[in-house]
Amino acid sequence: MDTNSVSPLPPMEEAMDRVSEKSPPGTPNGIEMPPPPDEKRYEEDPDNAWNCCSWCEYLLIVILSTILLVGVLVLTLFWVMFYRDGFAWSESPKQQFNLHPILMIAGFVTLSGFSILIYRLCRCVKQIYVKLIHMFFHAVAIPCIALGFISVFASHDALHKVNFYSLHSWLGFVTMGMFVLQFVIGFFSFLVMLCCENKTYSCRSAMVPIHASLGLANFWLAIASSVTGLIEKERETVNEVGVSSENKLVEHYITSAIGVTLIFIGIIVTFAVRRSNAPASAKVYVTERI
């Protein structure tokens, strides 16, 4: 018998060998599983090392988004304080109403925008800490949104105005409902389910693209609600009595600047979330984002 000859594999072993050859690392026998602990993570893959252009783009996104997210809130405060008689939780319906745009932009745009960007761009700490920071920003946004919602209702009741009659109010109501749903689903799916990490892996991995897509859609809904609210308020300002034409013109420019800034925020957040820094050949595991 020739010792150099190799005996053929049995049919079952040959089939298993073919499956193993086709299966990527971390997916033995074609069954999707998390990567083993000793395997290199995506960020540690030398094929994905950032070059100078990648770092410049990263810093540009961080700096520009921070300026826009803080700037839109500052611009709103400037508009309300110098052209809308300020804001206060008082007996004045006008001042009480002025809390609405400030708190809604603070909660839906500034805090939510930072929450999204931190989760996407923060790579310097462990993923569980990034999740907690992401949840913290959204949790802080909740009282802002709730108080903004209550203030506009109280103001409308004092002025005997009808609630939920405009496109702005309907979009805002849908945005709030989706925000609460996203927060609850994200809290239970990506924090509570970590108690049984291995058993809930497939469920959490399936929820990642859904949660990310709905979150971005909710952010754009918030921007659309804010822009329609500005347009609605501008129409009311045109018919106001006792306000000079010069002040109306300046206020028109300010509200237009707020609207344009909101659109730019939506664009840069979408770009930061949807852009992939990895080359086409990179191995990216879904466990890194859940």
mmCIF file with all atom_site columns, N, CA and C in Angstrom, residues 188-234:
data_model
loop_
_atom_site.group_PDB
_atom_site.id
_atom_site.type_symbol
_atom_site.label_atom_id
_atom_site.label_alt_id
_atom_site.label_comp_id
_atom_site.label_asym_id
_atom_site.label_entity_id
_atom_site.label_seq_id
_atom_site.pdbx_PDB_ins_code
_atom_site.Cartn_x
_atom_site.Cartn_y
_atom_site.Cartn_z
_atom_site.occupancy
_atom_site.B_iso_or_equiv
_atom_site.pdbx_formal_charge
_atom_site.auth_seq_id
_atom_site.auth_comp_id
_atom_site.auth_asym_id
_atom_site.auth_atom_id
_atom_site.pdbx_PDB_model_num
ATOM 1   N N  . PHE A 1 188 ? -34.482 48.282 26.558 1.00 0.00 ? 188 PHE A N  1
ATOM 2   C CA . PHE A 1 188 ? -34.655 46.855 26.831 1.00 0.00 ? 188 PHE A CA 1
ATOM 3   C C  . PHE A 1 188 ? -33.818 45.983 25.897 1.00 0.00 ? 188 PHE A C  1
ATOM 4   N N  . SER A 1 189 ? -33.670 46.398 24.642 1.00 0.00 ? 189 SER A N  1
ATOM 5   C CA . SER A 1 189 ? -32.973 45.550 23.675 1.00 0.00 ? 189 SER A CA 1
ATOM 6   C C  . SER A 1 189 ? -31.464 45.551 23.866 1.00 0.00 ? 189 SER A C  1
ATOM 7   N N  . PHE A 1 190 ? -30.888 46.711 24.181 1.00 0.00 ? 190 PHE A N  1
ATOM 8   C CA . PHE A 1 190 ? -29.434 46.827 24.179 1.00 0.00 ? 190 PHE A CA 1
ATOM 9   C C  . PHE A 1 190 ? -28.817 47.017 25.554 1.00 0.00 ? 190 PHE A C  1
ATOM 10  N N  . LEU A 1 191 ? -29.650 47.123 26.612 1.00 0.00 ? 191 LEU A N  1
ATOM 11  C CA . LEU A 1 191 ? -29.108 47.191 27.964 1.00 0.00 ? 191 LEU A CA 1
ATOM 12  C C  . LEU A 1 191 ? -29.637 46.068 28.844 1.00 0.00 ? 191 LEU A C  1
ATOM 13  N N  . VAL A 1 192 ? -30.959 45.941 28.921 1.00 0.00 ? 192 VAL A N  1
ATOM 14  C CA . VAL A 1 192 ? -31.538 44.896 29.772 1.00 0.00 ? 192 VAL A CA 1
ATOM 15  C C  . VAL A 1 192 ? -31.187 43.512 29.249 1.00 0.00 ? 192 VAL A C  1
ATOM 16  N N  . MET A 1 193 ? -31.249 43.322 27.922 1.00 0.00 ? 193 MET A N  1
ATOM 17  C CA . MET A 1 193 ? -30.970 42.011 27.342 1.00 0.00 ? 193 MET A CA 1
ATOM 18  C C  . MET A 1 193 ? -29.511 41.588 27.464 1.00 0.00 ? 193 MET A C  1
ATOM 19  N N  . LEU A 1 194 ? -28.636 42.503 27.846 1.00 0.00 ? 194 LEU A N  1
ATOM 20  C CA . LEU A 1 194 ? -27.240 42.128 28.053 1.00 0.00 ? 194 LEU A CA 1
ATOM 21  C C  . LEU A 1 194 ? -27.066 41.212 29.249 1.00 0.00 ? 194 LEU A C  1
ATOM 22  N N  . CYS A 1 195 ? -28.109 41.117 30.098 1.00 0.00 ? 195 CYS A N  1
ATOM 23  C CA . CYS A 1 195 ? -28.051 40.168 31.209 1.00 0.00 ? 195 CYS A CA 1
ATOM 24  C C  . CYS A 1 195 ? -27.937 38.730 30.704 1.00 0.00 ? 195 CYS A C  1
ATOM 25  N N  . CYS A 1 196 ? -28.509 38.466 29.552 1.00 0.00 ? 196 CYS A N  1
ATOM 26  C CA . CYS A 1 196 ? -28.397 37.146 28.910 1.00 0.00 ? 196 CYS A CA 1
ATOM 27  C C  . CYS A 1 196 ? -27.773 37.359 27.531 1.00 0.00 ? 196 CYS A C  1
ATOM 28  N N  . GLU A 1 197 ? -26.514 37.764 27.510 1.00 0.00 ? 197 GLU A N  1
ATOM 29  C CA . GLU A 1 197 ? -25.869 38.228 26.288 1.00 0.00 ? 197 GLU A CA 1
ATOM 30  C C  . GLU A 1 197 ? -25.873 37.182 25.181 1.00 0.00 ? 197 GLU A C  1
ATOM 31  N N  . ASN A 1 198 ? -25.491 35.948 25.507 1.00 0.00 ? 198 ASN A N  1
ATOM 32  C CA . ASN A 1 198 ? -25.382 34.907 24.478 1.00 0.00 ? 198 ASN A CA 1
ATOM 33  C C  . ASN A 1 198 ? -26.744 34.488 23.930 1.00 0.00 ? 198 ASN A C  1
ATOM 34  N N  . LYS A 1 199 ? -27.734 34.387 24.807 1.00 0.00 ? 199 LYS A N  1
ATOM 35  C CA . LYS A 1 199 ? -29.055 33.929 24.378 1.00 0.00 ? 199 LYS A CA 1
ATOM 36  C C  . LYS A 1 199 ? -29.798 34.997 23.571 1.00 0.00 ? 199 LYS A C  1
ATOM 37  N N  . THR A 1 200 ? -29.507 36.263 23.835 1.00 0.00 ? 200 THR A N  1
ATOM 38  C CA . THR A 1 200 ? -30.223 37.347 23.145 1.00 0.00 ? 200 THR A CA 1
ATOM 39  C C  . THR A 1 200 ? -29.414 37.939 21.992 1.00 0.00 ? 200 THR A C  1
ATOM 40  N N  . TYR A 1 201 ? -28.302 37.304 21.650 1.00 0.00 ? 201 TYR A N  1
ATOM 41  C CA . TYR A 1 201 ? -27.426 37.853 20.613 1.00 0.00 ? 201 TYR A CA 1
ATOM 42  C C  . TYR A 1 201 ? -28.150 38.031 19.280 1.00 0.00 ? 201 TYR A C  1
ATOM 43  N N  . SER A 1 202 ? -28.840 36.987 18.826 1.00 0.00 ? 202 SER A N  1
ATOM 44  C CA . SER A 1 202 ? -29.501 37.048 17.513 1.00 0.00 ? 202 SER A CA 1
ATOM 45  C C  . SER A 1 202 ? -30.584 38.119 17.491 1.00 0.00 ? 202 SER A C  1
ATOM 46  N N  . CYS A 1 203 ? -31.305 38.257 18.605 1.00 0.00 ? 203 CYS A N  1
ATOM 47  C CA . CYS A 1 203 ? -32.364 39.276 18.678 1.00 0.00 ? 203 CYS A CA 1
ATOM 48  C C  . CYS A 1 203 ? -31.759 40.675 18.630 1.00 0.00 ? 203 CYS A C  1
ATOM 49  N N  . ARG A 1 204 ? -30.697 40.906 19.393 1.00 0.00 ? 204 ARG A N  1
ATOM 50  C CA . ARG A 1 204 ? -30.073 42.221 19.426 1.00 0.00 ? 204 ARG A CA 1
ATOM 51  C C  . ARG A 1 204 ? -29.425 42.571 18.089 1.00 0.00 ? 204 ARG A C  1
ATOM 52  N N  . SER A 1 205 ? -28.814 41.572 17.447 1.00 0.00 ? 205 SER A N  1
ATOM 53  C CA . SER A 1 205 ? -28.190 41.823 16.152 1.00 0.00 ? 205 SER A CA 1
ATOM 54  C C  . SER A 1 205 ? -29.233 42.174 15.093 1.00 0.00 ? 205 SER A C  1
ATOM 55  N N  . ALA A 1 206 ? -30.446 41.585 15.210 1.00 0.00 ? 206 ALA A N  1
ATOM 56  C CA . ALA A 1 206 ? -31.516 41.919 14.269 1.00 0.00 ? 206 ALA A CA 1
ATOM 57  C C  . ALA A 1 206 ? -32.093 43.310 14.540 1.00 0.00 ? 206 ALA A C  1
ATOM 58  N N  . MET A 1 207 ? -32.009 43.755 15.796 1.00 0.00 ? 207 MET A N  1
ATOM 59  C CA . MET A 1 207 ? -32.589 45.046 16.159 1.00 0.00 ? 207 MET A CA 1
ATOM 60  C C  . MET A 1 207 ? -31.690 46.219 15.794 1.00 0.00 ? 207 MET A C  1
ATOM 61  N N  . VAL A 1 208 ? -30.391 45.983 15.604 1.00 0.00 ? 208 VAL A N  1
ATOM 62  C CA . VAL A 1 208 ? -29.452 47.080 15.362 1.00 0.00 ? 208 VAL A CA 1
ATOM 63  C C  . VAL A 1 208 ? -29.843 47.927 14.154 1.00 0.00 ? 208 VAL A C  1
ATOM 64  N N  . PRO A 1 209 ? -30.017 47.357 12.951 1.00 0.00 ? 209 PRO A N  1
ATOM 65  C CA . PRO A 1 209 ? -30.368 48.217 11.801 1.00 0.00 ? 209 PRO A CA 1
ATOM 66  C C  . PRO A 1 209 ? -31.729 48.868 11.936 1.00 0.00 ? 209 PRO A C  1
ATOM 67  N N  . ILE A 1 210 ? -32.670 48.184 12.606 1.00 0.00 ? 210 ILE A N  1
ATOM 68  C CA . ILE A 1 210 ? -34.008 48.759 12.798 1.00 0.00 ? 210 ILE A CA 1
ATOM 69  C C  . ILE A 1 210 ? -33.927 49.976 13.718 1.00 0.00 ? 210 ILE A C  1
ATOM 70  N N  . HIS A 1 211 ? -33.240 49.808 14.840 1.00 0.00 ? 211 HIS A N  1
ATOM 71  C CA . HIS A 1 211 ? -33.115 50.899 15.811 1.00 0.00 ? 211 HIS A CA 1
ATOM 72  C C  . HIS A 1 211 ? -32.367 52.090 15.207 1.00 0.00 ? 211 HIS A C  1
ATOM 73  N N  . ALA A 1 212 ? -31.300 51.808 14.463 1.00 0.00 ? 212 ALA A N  1
ATOM 74  C CA . ALA A 1 212 ? -30.515 52.886 13.855 1.00 0.00 ? 212 ALA A CA 1
ATOM 75  C C  . ALA A 1 212 ? -31.319 53.649 12.804 1.00 0.00 ? 212 ALA A C  1
ATOM 76  N N  . SER A 1 213 ? -32.047 52.912 11.955 1.00 0.00 ? 213 SER A N  1
ATOM 77  C CA . SER A 1 213 ? -32.829 53.557 10.893 1.00 0.00 ? 213 SER A CA 1
ATOM 78  C C  . SER A 1 213 ? -33.983 54.374 11.463 1.00 0.00 ? 213 SER A C  1
ATOM 79  N N  . LEU A 1 214 ? -34.703 53.813 12.444 1.00 0.00 ? 214 LEU A N  1
ATOM 80  C CA . LEU A 1 214 ? -35.811 54.546 13.053 1.00 0.00 ? 214 LEU A CA 1
ATOM 81  C C  . LEU A 1 214 ? -35.308 55.755 13.840 1.00 0.00 ? 214 LEU A C  1
ATOM 82  N N  . GLY A 1 215 ? -34.134 55.621 14.457 1.00 0.00 ? 215 GLY A N  1
ATOM 83  C CA . GLY A 1 215 ? -33.570 56.755 15.184 1.00 0.00 ? 215 GLY A CA 1
ATOM 84  C C  . GLY A 1 215 ? -33.238 57.913 14.272 1.00 0.00 ? 215 GLY A C  1
ATOM 85  N N  . LEU A 1 216 ? -32.651 57.601 13.116 1.00 0.00 ? 216 LEU A N  1
ATOM 86  C CA . LEU A 1 216 ? -32.327 58.660 12.160 1.00 0.00 ? 216 LEU A CA 1
ATOM 87  C C  . LEU A 1 216 ? -33.597 59.268 11.566 1.00 0.00 ? 216 LEU A C  1
ATOM 88  N N  . ALA A 1 217 ? -34.599 58.430 11.292 1.00 0.00 ? 217 ALA A N  1
ATOM 89  C CA . ALA A 1 217 ? -35.879 58.936 10.793 1.00 0.00 ? 217 ALA A CA 1
ATOM 90  C C  . ALA A 1 217 ? -36.551 59.840 11.823 1.00 0.00 ? 217 ALA A C  1
ATOM 91  N N  . ASN A 1 218 ? -36.453 59.449 13.101 1.00 0.00 ? 218 ASN A N  1
ATOM 92  C CA . ASN A 1 218 ? -37.028 60.260 14.167 1.00 0.00 ? 218 ASN A CA 1
ATOM 93  C C  . ASN A 1 218 ? -36.323 61.605 14.288 1.00 0.00 ? 218 ASN A C  1
ATOM 94  N N  . PHE A 1 219 ? -35.014 61.612 14.077 1.00 0.00 ? 219 PHE A N  1
ATOM 95  C CA . PHE A 1 219 ? -34.253 62.869 14.126 1.00 0.00 ? 219 PHE A CA 1
ATOM 96  C C  . PHE A 1 219 ? -34.678 63.806 13.002 1.00 0.00 ? 219 PHE A C  1
ATOM 97  N N  . TRP A 1 220 ? -34.880 63.268 11.800 1.00 0.00 ? 220 TRP A N  1
ATOM 98  C CA . TRP A 1 220 ? -35.340 64.090 10.687 1.00 0.00 ? 220 TRP A CA 1
ATOM 99  C C  . TRP A 1 220 ? -36.779 64.564 10.902 1.00 0.00 ? 220 TRP A C  1
ATOM 100 N N  . LEU A 1 221 ? -37.608 63.739 11.540 1.00 0.00 ? 221 LEU A N  1
ATOM 101 C CA . LEU A 1 221 ? -38.962 64.184 11.878 1.00 0.00 ? 221 LEU A CA 1
ATOM 102 C C  . LEU A 1 221 ? -38.914 65.362 12.844 1.00 0.00 ? 221 LEU A C  1
ATOM 103 N N  . ALA A 1 222 ? -37.988 65.304 13.804 1.00 0.00 ? 222 ALA A N  1
ATOM 104 C CA . ALA A 1 222 ? -37.837 66.420 14.742 1.00 0.00 ? 222 ALA A CA 1
ATOM 105 C C  . ALA A 1 222 ? -37.428 67.695 14.018 1.00 0.00 ? 222 ALA A C  1
ATOM 106 N N  . ILE A 1 223 ? -36.535 67.574 13.050 1.00 0.00 ? 223 ILE A N  1
ATOM 107 C CA . ILE A 1 223 ? -36.116 68.738 12.276 1.00 0.00 ? 223 ILE A CA 1
ATOM 108 C C  . ILE A 1 223 ? -37.288 69.273 11.453 1.00 0.00 ? 223 ILE A C  1
ATOM 109 N N  . ALA A 1 224 ? -38.044 68.370 10.827 1.00 0.00 ? 224 ALA A N  1
ATOM 110 C CA . ALA A 1 224 ? -39.208 68.801 10.049 1.00 0.00 ? 224 ALA A CA 1
ATOM 111 C C  . ALA A 1 224 ? -40.240 69.488 10.941 1.00 0.00 ? 224 ALA A C  1
ATOM 112 N N  . SER A 1 225 ? -40.453 68.979 12.144 1.00 0.00 ? 225 SER A N  1
ATOM 113 C CA . SER A 1 225 ? -41.390 69.608 13.079 1.00 0.00 ? 225 SER A CA 1
ATOM 114 C C  . SER A 1 225 ? -40.918 70.999 13.470 1.00 0.00 ? 225 SER A C  1
ATOM 115 N N  . SER A 1 226 ? -39.610 71.125 13.707 1.00 0.00 ? 226 SER A N  1
ATOM 116 C CA . SER A 1 226 ? -39.058 72.434 14.089 1.00 0.00 ? 226 SER A CA 1
ATOM 117 C C  . SER A 1 226 ? -39.195 73.451 12.962 1.00 0.00 ? 226 SER A C  1
ATOM 118 N N  . VAL A 1 227 ? -38.909 73.033 11.744 1.00 0.00 ? 227 VAL A N  1
ATOM 119 C CA . VAL A 1 227 ? -38.981 73.949 10.603 1.00 0.00 ? 227 VAL A CA 1
ATOM 120 C C  . VAL A 1 227 ? -40.427 74.384 10.358 1.00 0.00 ? 227 VAL A C  1
ATOM 121 N N  . THR A 1 228 ? -41.369 73.442 10.409 1.00 0.00 ? 228 THR A N  1
ATOM 122 C CA . THR A 1 228 ? -42.778 73.811 10.215 1.00 0.00 ? 228 THR A CA 1
ATOM 123 C C  . THR A 1 228 ? -43.273 74.708 11.341 1.00 0.00 ? 228 THR A C  1
ATOM 124 N N  . GLY A 1 229 ? -42.740 74.503 12.560 1.00 0.00 ? 229 GLY A N  1
ATOM 125 C CA . GLY A 1 229 ? -43.100 75.388 13.669 1.00 0.00 ? 229 GLY A CA 1
ATOM 126 C C  . GLY A 1 229 ? -42.600 76.798 13.447 1.00 0.00 ? 229 GLY A C  1
ATOM 127 N N  . LEU A 1 230 ? -41.380 76.926 12.912 1.00 0.00 ? 230 LEU A N  1
ATOM 128 C CA . LEU A 1 230 ? -40.847 78.255 12.599 1.00 0.00 ? 230 LEU A CA 1
ATOM 129 C C  . LEU A 1 230 ? -41.679 78.953 11.529 1.00 0.00 ? 230 LEU A C  1
ATOM 130 N N  . ILE A 1 231 ? -42.078 78.193 10.512 1.00 0.00 ? 231 ILE A N  1
ATOM 131 C CA . ILE A 1 231 ? -42.902 78.782 9.444  1.00 0.00 ? 231 ILE A CA 1
ATOM 132 C C  . ILE A 1 231 ? -44.248 79.238 9.999  1.00 0.00 ? 231 ILE A C  1
ATOM 133 N N  . GLU A 1 232 ? -44.834 78.427 10.864 1.00 0.00 ? 232 GLU A N  1
ATOM 134 C CA . GLU A 1 232 ? -46.123 78.783 11.449 1.00 0.00 ? 232 GLU A CA 1
ATOM 135 C C  . GLU A 1 232 ? -46.011 80.040 12.311 1.00 0.00 ? 232 GLU A C  1
ATOM 136 N N  . LYS A 1 233 ? -44.932 80.132 13.084 1.00 0.00 ? 233 LYS A N  1
ATOM 137 C CA . LYS A 1 233 ? -44.742 81.308 13.938 1.00 0.00 ? 233 LYS A CA 1
ATOM 138 C C  . LYS A 1 233 ? -44.457 82.547 13.100 1.00 0.00 ? 233 LYS A C  1
ATOM 139 N N  . GLU A 1 234 ? -43.751 82.386 12.006 1.00 0.00 ? 234 GLU A N  1
ATOM 140 C CA . GLU A 1 234 ? -43.443 83.525 11.137 1.00 0.00 ? 234 GLU A CA 1
ATOM 141 C C  . GLU A 1 234 ? -44.714 84.083 10.499 1.00 0.00 ? 234 GLU A C  1
#
